[in-house]
mmCIF file of N, CA and C in Angstrom:
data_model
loop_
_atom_site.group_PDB
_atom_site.id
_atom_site.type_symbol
_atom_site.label_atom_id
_atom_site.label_comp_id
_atom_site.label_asym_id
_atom_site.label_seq_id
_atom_site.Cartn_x
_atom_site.Cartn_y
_atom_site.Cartn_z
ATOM 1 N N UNK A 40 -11.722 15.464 4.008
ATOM 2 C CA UNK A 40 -12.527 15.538 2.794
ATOM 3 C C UNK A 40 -13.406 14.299 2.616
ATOM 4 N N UNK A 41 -12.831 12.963 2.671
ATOM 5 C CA UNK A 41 -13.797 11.707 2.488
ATOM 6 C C UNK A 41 -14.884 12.198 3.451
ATOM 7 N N UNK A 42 -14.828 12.144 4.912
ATOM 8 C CA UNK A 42 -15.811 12.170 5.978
ATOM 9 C C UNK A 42 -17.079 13.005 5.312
ATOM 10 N N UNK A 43 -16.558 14.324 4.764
ATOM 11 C CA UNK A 43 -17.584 15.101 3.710
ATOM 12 C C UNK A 43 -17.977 14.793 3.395
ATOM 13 N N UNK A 44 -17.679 13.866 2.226
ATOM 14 C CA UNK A 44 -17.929 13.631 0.685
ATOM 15 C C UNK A 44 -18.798 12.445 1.185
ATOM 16 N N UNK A 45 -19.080 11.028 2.288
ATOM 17 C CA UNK A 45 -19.517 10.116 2.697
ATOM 18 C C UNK A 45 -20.714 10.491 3.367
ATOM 19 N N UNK A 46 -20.892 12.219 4.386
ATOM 20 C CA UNK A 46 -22.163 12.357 4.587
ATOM 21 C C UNK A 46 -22.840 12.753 4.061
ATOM 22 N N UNK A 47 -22.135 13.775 2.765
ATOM 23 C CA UNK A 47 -23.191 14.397 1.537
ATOM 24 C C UNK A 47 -23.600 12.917 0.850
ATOM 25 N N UNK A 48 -22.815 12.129 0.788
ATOM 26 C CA UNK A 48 -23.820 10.862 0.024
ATOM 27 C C UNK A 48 -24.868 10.423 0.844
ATOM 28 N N UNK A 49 -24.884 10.451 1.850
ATOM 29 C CA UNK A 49 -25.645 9.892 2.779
ATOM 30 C C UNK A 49 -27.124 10.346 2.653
ATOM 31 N N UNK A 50 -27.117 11.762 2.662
ATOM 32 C CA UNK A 50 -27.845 13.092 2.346
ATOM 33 C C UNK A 50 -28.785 13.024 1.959
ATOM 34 N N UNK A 51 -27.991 13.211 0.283
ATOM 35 C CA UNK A 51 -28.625 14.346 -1.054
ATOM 36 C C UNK A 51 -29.533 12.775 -1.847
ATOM 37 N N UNK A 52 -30.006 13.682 -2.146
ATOM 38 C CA UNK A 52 -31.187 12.674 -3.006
ATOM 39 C C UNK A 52 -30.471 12.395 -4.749
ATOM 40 N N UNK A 53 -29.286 12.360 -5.056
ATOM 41 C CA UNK A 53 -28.858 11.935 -6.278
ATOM 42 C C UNK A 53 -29.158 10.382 -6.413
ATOM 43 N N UNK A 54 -29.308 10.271 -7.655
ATOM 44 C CA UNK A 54 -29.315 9.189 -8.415
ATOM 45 C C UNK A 54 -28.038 8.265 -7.796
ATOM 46 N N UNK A 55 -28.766 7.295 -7.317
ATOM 47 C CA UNK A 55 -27.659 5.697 -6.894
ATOM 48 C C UNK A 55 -27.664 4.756 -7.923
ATOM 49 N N UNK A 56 -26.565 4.937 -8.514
ATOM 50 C CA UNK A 56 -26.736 4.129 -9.656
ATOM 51 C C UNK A 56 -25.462 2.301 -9.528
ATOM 52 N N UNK A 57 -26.518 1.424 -8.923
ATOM 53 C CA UNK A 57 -25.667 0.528 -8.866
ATOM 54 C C UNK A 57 -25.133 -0.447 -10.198
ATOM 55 N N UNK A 58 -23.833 -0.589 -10.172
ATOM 56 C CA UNK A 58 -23.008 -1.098 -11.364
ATOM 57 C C UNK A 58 -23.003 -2.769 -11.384
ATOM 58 N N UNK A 59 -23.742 -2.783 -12.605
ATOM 59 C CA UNK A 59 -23.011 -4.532 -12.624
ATOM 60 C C UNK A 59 -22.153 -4.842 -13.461
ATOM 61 N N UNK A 60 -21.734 -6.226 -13.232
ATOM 62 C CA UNK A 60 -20.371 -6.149 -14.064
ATOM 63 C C UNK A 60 -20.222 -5.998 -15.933
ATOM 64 N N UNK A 61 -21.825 -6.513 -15.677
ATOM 65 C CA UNK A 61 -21.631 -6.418 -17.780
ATOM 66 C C UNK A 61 -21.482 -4.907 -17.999
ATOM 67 N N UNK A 62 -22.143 -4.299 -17.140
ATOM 68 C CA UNK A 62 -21.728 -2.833 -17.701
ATOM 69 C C UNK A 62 -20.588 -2.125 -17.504
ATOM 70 N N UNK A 63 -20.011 -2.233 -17.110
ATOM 71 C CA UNK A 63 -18.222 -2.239 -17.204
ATOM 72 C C UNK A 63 -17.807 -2.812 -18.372
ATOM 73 N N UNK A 64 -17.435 -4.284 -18.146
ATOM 74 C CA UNK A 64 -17.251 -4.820 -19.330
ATOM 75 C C UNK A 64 -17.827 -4.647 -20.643
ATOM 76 N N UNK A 65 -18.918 -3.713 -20.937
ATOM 77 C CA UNK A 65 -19.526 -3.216 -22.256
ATOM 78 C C UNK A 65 -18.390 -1.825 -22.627
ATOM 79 N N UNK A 66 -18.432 -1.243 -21.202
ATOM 80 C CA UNK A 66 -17.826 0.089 -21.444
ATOM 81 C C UNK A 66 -17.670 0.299 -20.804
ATOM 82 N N UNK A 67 -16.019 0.039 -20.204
ATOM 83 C CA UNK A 67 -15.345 0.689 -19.179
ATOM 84 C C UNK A 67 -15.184 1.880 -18.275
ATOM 85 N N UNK A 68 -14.974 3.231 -19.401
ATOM 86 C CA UNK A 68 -14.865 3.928 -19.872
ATOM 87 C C UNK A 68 -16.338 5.447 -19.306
ATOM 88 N N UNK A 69 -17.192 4.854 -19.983
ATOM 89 C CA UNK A 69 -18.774 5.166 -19.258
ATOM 90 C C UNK A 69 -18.647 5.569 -17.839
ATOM 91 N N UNK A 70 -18.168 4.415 -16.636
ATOM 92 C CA UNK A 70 -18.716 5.009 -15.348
ATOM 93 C C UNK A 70 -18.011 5.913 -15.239
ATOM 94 N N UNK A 71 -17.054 6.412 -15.498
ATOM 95 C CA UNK A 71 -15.985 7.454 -14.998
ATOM 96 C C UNK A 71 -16.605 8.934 -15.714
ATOM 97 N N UNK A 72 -17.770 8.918 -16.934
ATOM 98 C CA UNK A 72 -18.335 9.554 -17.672
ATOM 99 C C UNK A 72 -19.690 9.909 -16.979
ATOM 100 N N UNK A 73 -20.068 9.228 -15.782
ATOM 101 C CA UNK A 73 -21.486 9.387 -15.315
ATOM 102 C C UNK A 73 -21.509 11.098 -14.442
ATOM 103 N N UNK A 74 -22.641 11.698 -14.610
ATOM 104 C CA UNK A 74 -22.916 13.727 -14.040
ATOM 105 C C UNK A 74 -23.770 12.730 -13.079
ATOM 106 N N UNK A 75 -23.372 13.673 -11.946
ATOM 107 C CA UNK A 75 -24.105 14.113 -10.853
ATOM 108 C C UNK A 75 -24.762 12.563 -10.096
ATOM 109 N N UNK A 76 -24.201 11.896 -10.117
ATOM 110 C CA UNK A 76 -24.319 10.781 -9.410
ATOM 111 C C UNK A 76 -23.736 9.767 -8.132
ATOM 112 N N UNK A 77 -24.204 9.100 -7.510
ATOM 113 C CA UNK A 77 -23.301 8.107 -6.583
ATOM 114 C C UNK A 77 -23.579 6.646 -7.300
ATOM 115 N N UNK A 78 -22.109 6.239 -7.440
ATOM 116 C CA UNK A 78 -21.993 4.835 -8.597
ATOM 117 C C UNK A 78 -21.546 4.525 -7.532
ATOM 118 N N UNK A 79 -22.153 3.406 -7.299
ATOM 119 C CA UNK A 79 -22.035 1.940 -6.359
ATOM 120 C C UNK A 79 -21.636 0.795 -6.796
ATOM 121 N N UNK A 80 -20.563 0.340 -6.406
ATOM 122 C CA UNK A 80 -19.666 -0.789 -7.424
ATOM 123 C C UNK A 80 -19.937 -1.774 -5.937
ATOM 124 N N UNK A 81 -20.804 -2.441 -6.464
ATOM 125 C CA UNK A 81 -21.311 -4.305 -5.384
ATOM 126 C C UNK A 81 -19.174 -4.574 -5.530
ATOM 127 N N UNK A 82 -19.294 -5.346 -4.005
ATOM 128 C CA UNK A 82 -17.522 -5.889 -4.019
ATOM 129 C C UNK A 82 -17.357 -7.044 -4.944
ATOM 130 N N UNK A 83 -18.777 -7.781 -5.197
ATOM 131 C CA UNK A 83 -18.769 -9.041 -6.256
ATOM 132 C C UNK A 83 -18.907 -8.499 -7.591
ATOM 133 N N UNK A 84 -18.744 -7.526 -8.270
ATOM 134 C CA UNK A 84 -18.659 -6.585 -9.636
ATOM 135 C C UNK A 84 -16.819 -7.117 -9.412
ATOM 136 N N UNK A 85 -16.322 -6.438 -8.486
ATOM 137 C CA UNK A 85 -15.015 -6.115 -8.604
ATOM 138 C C UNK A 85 -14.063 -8.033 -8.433
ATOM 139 N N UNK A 86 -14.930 -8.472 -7.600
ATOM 140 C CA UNK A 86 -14.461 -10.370 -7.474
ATOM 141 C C UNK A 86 -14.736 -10.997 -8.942
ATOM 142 N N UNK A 87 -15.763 -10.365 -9.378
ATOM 143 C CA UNK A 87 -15.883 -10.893 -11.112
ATOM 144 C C UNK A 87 -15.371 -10.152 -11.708
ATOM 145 N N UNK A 88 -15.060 -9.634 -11.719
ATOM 146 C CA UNK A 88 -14.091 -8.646 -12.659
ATOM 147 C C UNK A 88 -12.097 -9.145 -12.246
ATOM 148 N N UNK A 89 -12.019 -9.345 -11.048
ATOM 149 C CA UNK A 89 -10.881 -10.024 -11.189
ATOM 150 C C UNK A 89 -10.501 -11.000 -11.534
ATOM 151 N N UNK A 90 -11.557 -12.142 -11.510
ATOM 152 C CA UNK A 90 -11.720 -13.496 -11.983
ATOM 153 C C UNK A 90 -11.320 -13.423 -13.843
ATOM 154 N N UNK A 91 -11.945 -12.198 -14.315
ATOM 155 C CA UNK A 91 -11.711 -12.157 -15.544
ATOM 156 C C UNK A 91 -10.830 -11.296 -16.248
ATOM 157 N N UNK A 92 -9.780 -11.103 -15.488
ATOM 158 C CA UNK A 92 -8.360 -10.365 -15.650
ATOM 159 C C UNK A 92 -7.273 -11.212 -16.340
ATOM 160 N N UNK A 93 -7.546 -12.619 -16.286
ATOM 161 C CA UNK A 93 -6.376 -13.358 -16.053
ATOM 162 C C UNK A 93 -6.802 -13.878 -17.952
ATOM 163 N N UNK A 94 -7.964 -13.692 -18.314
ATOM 164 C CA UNK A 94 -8.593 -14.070 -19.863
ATOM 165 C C UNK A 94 -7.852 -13.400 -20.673
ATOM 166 N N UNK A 95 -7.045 -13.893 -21.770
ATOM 167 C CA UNK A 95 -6.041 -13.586 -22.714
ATOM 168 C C UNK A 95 -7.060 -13.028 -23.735
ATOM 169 N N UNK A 96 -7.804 -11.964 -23.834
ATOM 170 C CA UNK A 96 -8.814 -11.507 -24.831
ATOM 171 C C UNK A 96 -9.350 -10.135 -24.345
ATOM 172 N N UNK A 97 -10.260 -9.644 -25.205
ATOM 173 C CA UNK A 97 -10.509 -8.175 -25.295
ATOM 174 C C UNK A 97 -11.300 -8.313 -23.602
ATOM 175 N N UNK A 98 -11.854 -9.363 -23.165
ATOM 176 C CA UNK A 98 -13.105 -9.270 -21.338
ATOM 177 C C UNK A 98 -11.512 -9.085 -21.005
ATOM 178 N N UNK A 99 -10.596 -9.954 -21.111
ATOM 179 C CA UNK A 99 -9.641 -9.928 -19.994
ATOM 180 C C UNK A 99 -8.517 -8.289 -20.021
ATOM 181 N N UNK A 100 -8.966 -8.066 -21.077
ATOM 182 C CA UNK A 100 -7.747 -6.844 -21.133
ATOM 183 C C UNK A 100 -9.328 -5.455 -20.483
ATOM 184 N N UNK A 101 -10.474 -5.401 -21.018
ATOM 185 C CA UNK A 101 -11.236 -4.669 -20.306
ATOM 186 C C UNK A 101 -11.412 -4.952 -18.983
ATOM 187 N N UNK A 102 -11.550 -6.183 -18.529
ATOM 188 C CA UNK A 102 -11.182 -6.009 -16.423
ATOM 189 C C UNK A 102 -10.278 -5.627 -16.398
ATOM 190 N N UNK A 103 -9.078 -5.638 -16.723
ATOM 191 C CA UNK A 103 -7.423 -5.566 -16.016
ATOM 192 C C UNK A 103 -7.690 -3.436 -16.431
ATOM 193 N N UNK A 104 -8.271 -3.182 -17.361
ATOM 194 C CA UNK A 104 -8.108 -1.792 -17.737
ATOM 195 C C UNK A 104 -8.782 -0.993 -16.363
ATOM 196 N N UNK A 105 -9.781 -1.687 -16.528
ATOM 197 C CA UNK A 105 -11.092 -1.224 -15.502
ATOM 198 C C UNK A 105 -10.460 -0.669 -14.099
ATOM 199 N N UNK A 106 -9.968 -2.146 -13.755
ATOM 200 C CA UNK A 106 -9.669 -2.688 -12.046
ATOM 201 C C UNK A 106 -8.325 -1.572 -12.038
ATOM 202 N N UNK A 107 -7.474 -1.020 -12.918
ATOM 203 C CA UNK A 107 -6.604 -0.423 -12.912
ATOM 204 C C UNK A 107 -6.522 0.736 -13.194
ATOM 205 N N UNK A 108 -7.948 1.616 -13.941
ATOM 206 C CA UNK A 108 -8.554 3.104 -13.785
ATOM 207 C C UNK A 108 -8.984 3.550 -12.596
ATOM 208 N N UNK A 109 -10.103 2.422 -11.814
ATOM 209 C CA UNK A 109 -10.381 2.312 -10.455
ATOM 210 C C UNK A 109 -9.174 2.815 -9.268
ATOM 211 N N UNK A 110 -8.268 2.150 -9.531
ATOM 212 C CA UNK A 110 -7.159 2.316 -8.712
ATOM 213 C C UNK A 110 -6.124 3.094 -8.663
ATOM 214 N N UNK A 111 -5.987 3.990 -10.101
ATOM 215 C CA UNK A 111 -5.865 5.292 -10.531
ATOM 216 C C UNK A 111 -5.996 6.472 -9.741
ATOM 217 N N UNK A 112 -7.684 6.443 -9.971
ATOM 218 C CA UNK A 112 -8.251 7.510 -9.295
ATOM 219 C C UNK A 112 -8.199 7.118 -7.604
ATOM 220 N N UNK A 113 -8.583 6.056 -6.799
ATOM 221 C CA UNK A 113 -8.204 5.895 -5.684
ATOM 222 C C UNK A 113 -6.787 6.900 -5.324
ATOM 223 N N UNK A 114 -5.823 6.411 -5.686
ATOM 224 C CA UNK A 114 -4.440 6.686 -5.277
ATOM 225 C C UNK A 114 -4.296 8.262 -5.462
ATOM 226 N N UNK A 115 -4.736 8.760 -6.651
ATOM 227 C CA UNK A 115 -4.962 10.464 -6.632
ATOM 228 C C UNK A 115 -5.587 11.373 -5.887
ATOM 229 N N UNK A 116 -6.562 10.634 -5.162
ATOM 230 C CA UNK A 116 -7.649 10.972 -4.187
ATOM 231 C C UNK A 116 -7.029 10.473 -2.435
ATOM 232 N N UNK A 117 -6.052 9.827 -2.876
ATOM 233 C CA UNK A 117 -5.214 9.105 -1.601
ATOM 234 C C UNK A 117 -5.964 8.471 -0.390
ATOM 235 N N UNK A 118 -6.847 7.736 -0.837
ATOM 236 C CA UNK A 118 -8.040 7.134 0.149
ATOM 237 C C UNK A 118 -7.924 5.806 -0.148
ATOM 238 N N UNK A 119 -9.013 4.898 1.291
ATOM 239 C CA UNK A 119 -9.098 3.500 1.217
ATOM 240 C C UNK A 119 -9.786 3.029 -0.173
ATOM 241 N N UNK A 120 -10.065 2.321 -0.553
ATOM 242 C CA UNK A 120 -10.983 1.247 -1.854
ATOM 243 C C UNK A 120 -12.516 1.569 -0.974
ATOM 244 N N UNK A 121 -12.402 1.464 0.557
ATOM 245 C CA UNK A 121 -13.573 1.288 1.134
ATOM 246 C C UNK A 121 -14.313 2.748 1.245
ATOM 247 N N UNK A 122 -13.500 3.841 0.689
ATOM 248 C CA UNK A 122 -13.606 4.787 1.009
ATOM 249 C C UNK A 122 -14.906 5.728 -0.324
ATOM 250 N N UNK A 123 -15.629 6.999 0.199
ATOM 251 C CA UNK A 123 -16.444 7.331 -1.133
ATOM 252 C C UNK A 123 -15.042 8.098 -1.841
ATOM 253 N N UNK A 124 -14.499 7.647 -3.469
ATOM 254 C CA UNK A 124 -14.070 8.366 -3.853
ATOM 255 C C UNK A 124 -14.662 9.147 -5.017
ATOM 256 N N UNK A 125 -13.906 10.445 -4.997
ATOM 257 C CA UNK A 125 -14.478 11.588 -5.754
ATOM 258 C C UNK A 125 -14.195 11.317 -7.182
ATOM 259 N N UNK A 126 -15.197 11.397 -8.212
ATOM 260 C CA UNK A 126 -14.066 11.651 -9.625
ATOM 261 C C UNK A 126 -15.272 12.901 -10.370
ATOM 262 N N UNK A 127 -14.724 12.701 -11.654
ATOM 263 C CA UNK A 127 -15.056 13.964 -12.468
ATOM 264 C C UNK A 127 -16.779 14.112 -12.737
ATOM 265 N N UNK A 128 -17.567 15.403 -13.454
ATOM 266 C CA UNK A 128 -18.649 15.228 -13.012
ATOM 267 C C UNK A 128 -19.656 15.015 -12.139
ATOM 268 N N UNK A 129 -18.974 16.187 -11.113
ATOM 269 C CA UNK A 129 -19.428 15.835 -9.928
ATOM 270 C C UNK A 129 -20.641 14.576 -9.523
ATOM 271 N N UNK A 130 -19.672 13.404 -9.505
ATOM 272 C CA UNK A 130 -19.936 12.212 -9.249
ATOM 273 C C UNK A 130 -19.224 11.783 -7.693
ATOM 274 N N UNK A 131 -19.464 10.670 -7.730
ATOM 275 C CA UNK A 131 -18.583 9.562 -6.593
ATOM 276 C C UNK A 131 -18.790 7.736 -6.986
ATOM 277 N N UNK A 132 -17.456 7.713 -6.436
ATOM 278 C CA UNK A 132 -17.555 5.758 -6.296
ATOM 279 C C UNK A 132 -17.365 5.176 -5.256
ATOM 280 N N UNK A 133 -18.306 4.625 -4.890
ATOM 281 C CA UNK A 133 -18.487 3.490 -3.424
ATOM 282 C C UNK A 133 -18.520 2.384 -3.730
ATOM 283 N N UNK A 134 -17.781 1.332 -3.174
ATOM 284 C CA UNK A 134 -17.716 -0.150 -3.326
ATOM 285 C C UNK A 134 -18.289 -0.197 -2.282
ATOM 286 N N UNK A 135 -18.999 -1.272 -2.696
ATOM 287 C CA UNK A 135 -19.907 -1.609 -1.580
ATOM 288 C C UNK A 135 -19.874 -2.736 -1.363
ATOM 289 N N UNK A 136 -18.959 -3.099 0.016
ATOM 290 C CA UNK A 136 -18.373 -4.072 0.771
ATOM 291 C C UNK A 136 -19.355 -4.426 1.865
ATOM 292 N N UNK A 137 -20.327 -3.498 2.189
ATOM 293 C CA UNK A 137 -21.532 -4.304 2.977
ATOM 294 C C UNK A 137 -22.863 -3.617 2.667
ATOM 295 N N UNK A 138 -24.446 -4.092 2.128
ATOM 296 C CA UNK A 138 -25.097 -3.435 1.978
ATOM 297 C C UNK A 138 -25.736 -4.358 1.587
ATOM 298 N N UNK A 139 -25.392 -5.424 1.152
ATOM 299 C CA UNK A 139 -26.452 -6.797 0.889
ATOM 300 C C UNK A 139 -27.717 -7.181 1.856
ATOM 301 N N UNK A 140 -28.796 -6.887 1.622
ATOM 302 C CA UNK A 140 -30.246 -6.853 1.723
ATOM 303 C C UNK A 140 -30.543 -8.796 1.939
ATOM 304 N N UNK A 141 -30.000 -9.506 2.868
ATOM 305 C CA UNK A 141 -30.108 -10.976 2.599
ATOM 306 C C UNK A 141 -31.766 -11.233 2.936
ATOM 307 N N UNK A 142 -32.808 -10.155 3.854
ATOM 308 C CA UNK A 142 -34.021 -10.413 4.008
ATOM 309 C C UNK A 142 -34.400 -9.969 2.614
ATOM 310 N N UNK A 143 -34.210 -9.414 1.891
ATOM 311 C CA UNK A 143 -34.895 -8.991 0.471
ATOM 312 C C UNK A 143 -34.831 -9.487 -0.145
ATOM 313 N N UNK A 144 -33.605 -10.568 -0.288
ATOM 314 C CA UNK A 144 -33.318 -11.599 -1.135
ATOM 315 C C UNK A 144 -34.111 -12.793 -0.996
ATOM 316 N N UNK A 145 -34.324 -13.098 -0.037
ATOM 317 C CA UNK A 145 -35.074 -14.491 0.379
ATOM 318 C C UNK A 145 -36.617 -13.958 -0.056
ATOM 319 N N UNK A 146 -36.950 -12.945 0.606
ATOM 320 C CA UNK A 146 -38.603 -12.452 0.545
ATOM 321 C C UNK A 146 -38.783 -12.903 -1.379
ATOM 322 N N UNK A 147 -37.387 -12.393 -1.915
ATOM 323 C CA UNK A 147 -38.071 -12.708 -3.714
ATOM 324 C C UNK A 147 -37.546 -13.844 -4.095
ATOM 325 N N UNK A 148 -37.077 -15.067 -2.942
ATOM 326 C CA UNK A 148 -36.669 -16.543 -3.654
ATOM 327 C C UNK A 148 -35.474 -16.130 -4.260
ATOM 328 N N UNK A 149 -34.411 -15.406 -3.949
ATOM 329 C CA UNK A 149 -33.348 -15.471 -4.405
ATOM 330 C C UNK A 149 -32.158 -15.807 -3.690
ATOM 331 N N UNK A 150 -31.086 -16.680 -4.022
ATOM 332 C CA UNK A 150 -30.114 -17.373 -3.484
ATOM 333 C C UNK A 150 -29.193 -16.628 -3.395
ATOM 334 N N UNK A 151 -28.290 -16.170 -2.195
ATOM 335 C CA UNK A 151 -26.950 -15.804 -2.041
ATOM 336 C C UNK A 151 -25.851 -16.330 -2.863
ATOM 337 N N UNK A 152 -25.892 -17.811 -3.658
ATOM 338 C CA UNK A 152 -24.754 -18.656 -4.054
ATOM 339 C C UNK A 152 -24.797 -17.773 -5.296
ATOM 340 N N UNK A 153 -25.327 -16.984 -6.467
ATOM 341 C CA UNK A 153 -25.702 -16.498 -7.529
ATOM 342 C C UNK A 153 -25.122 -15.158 -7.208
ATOM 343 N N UNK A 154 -23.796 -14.721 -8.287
ATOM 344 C CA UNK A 154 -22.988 -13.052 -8.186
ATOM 345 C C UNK A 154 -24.260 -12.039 -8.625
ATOM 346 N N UNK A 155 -24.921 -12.828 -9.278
ATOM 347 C CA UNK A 155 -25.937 -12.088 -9.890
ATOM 348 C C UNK A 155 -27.429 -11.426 -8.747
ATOM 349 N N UNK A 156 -27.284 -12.551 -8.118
ATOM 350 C CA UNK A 156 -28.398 -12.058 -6.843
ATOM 351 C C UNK A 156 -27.641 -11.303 -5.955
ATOM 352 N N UNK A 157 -26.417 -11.674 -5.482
ATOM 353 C CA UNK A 157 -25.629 -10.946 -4.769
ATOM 354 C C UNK A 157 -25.601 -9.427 -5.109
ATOM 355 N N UNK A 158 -25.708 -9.413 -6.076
ATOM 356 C CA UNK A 158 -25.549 -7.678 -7.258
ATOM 357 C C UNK A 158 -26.974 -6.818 -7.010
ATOM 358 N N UNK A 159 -27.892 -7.433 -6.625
ATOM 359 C CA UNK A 159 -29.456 -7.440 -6.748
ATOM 360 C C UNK A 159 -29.712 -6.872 -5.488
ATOM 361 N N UNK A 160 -29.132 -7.615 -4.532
ATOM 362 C CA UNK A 160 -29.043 -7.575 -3.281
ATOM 363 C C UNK A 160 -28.572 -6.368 -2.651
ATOM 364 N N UNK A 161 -27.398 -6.193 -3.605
ATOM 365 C CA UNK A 161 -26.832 -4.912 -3.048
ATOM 366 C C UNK A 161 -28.343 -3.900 -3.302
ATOM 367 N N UNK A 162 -28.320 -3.652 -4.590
ATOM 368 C CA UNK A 162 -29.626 -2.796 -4.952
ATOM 369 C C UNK A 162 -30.733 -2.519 -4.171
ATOM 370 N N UNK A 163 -31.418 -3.492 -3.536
ATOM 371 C CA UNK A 163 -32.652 -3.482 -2.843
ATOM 372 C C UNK A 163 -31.907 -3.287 -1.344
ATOM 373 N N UNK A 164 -30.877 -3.292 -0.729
ATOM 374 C CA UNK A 164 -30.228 -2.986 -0.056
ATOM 375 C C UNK A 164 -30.708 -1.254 0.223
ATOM 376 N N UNK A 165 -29.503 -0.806 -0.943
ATOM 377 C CA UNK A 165 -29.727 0.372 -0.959
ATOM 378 C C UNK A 165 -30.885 1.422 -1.491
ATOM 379 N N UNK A 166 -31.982 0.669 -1.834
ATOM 380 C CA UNK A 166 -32.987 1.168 -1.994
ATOM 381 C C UNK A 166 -33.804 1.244 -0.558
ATOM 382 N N UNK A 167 -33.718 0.417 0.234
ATOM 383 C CA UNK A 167 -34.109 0.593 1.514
ATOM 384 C C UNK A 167 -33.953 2.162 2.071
ATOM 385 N N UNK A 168 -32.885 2.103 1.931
ATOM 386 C CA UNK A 168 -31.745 3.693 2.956
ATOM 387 C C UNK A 168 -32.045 4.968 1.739
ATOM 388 N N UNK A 169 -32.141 4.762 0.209
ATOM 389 C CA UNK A 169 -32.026 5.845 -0.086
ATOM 390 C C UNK A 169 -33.170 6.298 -1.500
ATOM 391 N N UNK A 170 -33.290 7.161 -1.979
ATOM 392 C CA UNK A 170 -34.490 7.082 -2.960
ATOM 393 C C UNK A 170 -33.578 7.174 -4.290
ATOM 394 N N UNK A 171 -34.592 7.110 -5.175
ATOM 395 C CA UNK A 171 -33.624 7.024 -6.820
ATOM 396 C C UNK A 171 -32.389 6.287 -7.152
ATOM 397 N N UNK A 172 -32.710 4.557 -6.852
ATOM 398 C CA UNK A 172 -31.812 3.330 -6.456
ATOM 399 C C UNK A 172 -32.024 2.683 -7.694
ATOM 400 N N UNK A 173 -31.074 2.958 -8.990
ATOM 401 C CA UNK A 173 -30.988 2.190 -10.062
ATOM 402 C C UNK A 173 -30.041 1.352 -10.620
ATOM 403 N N UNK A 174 -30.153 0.075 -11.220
ATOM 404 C CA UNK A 174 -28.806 -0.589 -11.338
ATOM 405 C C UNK A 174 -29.012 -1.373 -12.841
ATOM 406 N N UNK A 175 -27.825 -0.754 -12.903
ATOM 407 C CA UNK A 175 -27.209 -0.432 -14.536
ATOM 408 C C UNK A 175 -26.500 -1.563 -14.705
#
């Protein structure tokens, strides 16, 4: 089923909607709510988001919720983290552990040391390979 579900993403012309971390942390809740899409979670969404697990407050209890819905649905779907998993609304979630665009980054003066360019990176990454590349 993954092998499927990884070449229909490959494919279909749906909306790539890459995730950054404030939008999680606004509303958890939301990506798992997104129709007809491929949500692309950058691996530095999920490194900042663990960083802010350990915060005794409403950010730290929304990563720990997040990072632990994520891993929910993984385990129900019985696949890698690296893997496309399926969820509701005929959607999908890809972490995206390689896809960083480092010539796209430099071409616009932007630094690798920054989670935030790193996040960017992913984007123009995958705007290369696929059409309708937006990040939320």
């Amino acid at each position: 089923m993954v092998d499927k579900l990884t070449k229909e993403f490959a494919k279909d012309d749906r909306p790539k909607l890459i995730i950054d971390t404030s939008s999680i942390l606004a509303n958890p809740e939301e990506i798992f709510k997104i129709k007809d899409s491929d949500i692309i979670i950058p691996m530095t969404v999920l490194e900042e988001l663990d960083g802010k697990k350990k915060i005794h407050s409403e950010l730290g209890f929304t990563a720990r919720y997040f990072i632990r819905k994520l891993e929910d649905v993984r385990k129900i779907n019985n696949i890698k983290l690296s893997d496309t998993i399926p969820i509701d609304n005929n959607s999908t979630i890809t972490i995206a552990i390689n896809g960083l665009s480092q010539n796209l980054l430099g071409k616009f003066g932007l630094s690798l040391d920054k989670h935030d360019n790193r996040i960017i990176g992913v984007a123009l990454g995958f705007s290369e390979k696929y059409k309708n590349v937006k990040l939320l």
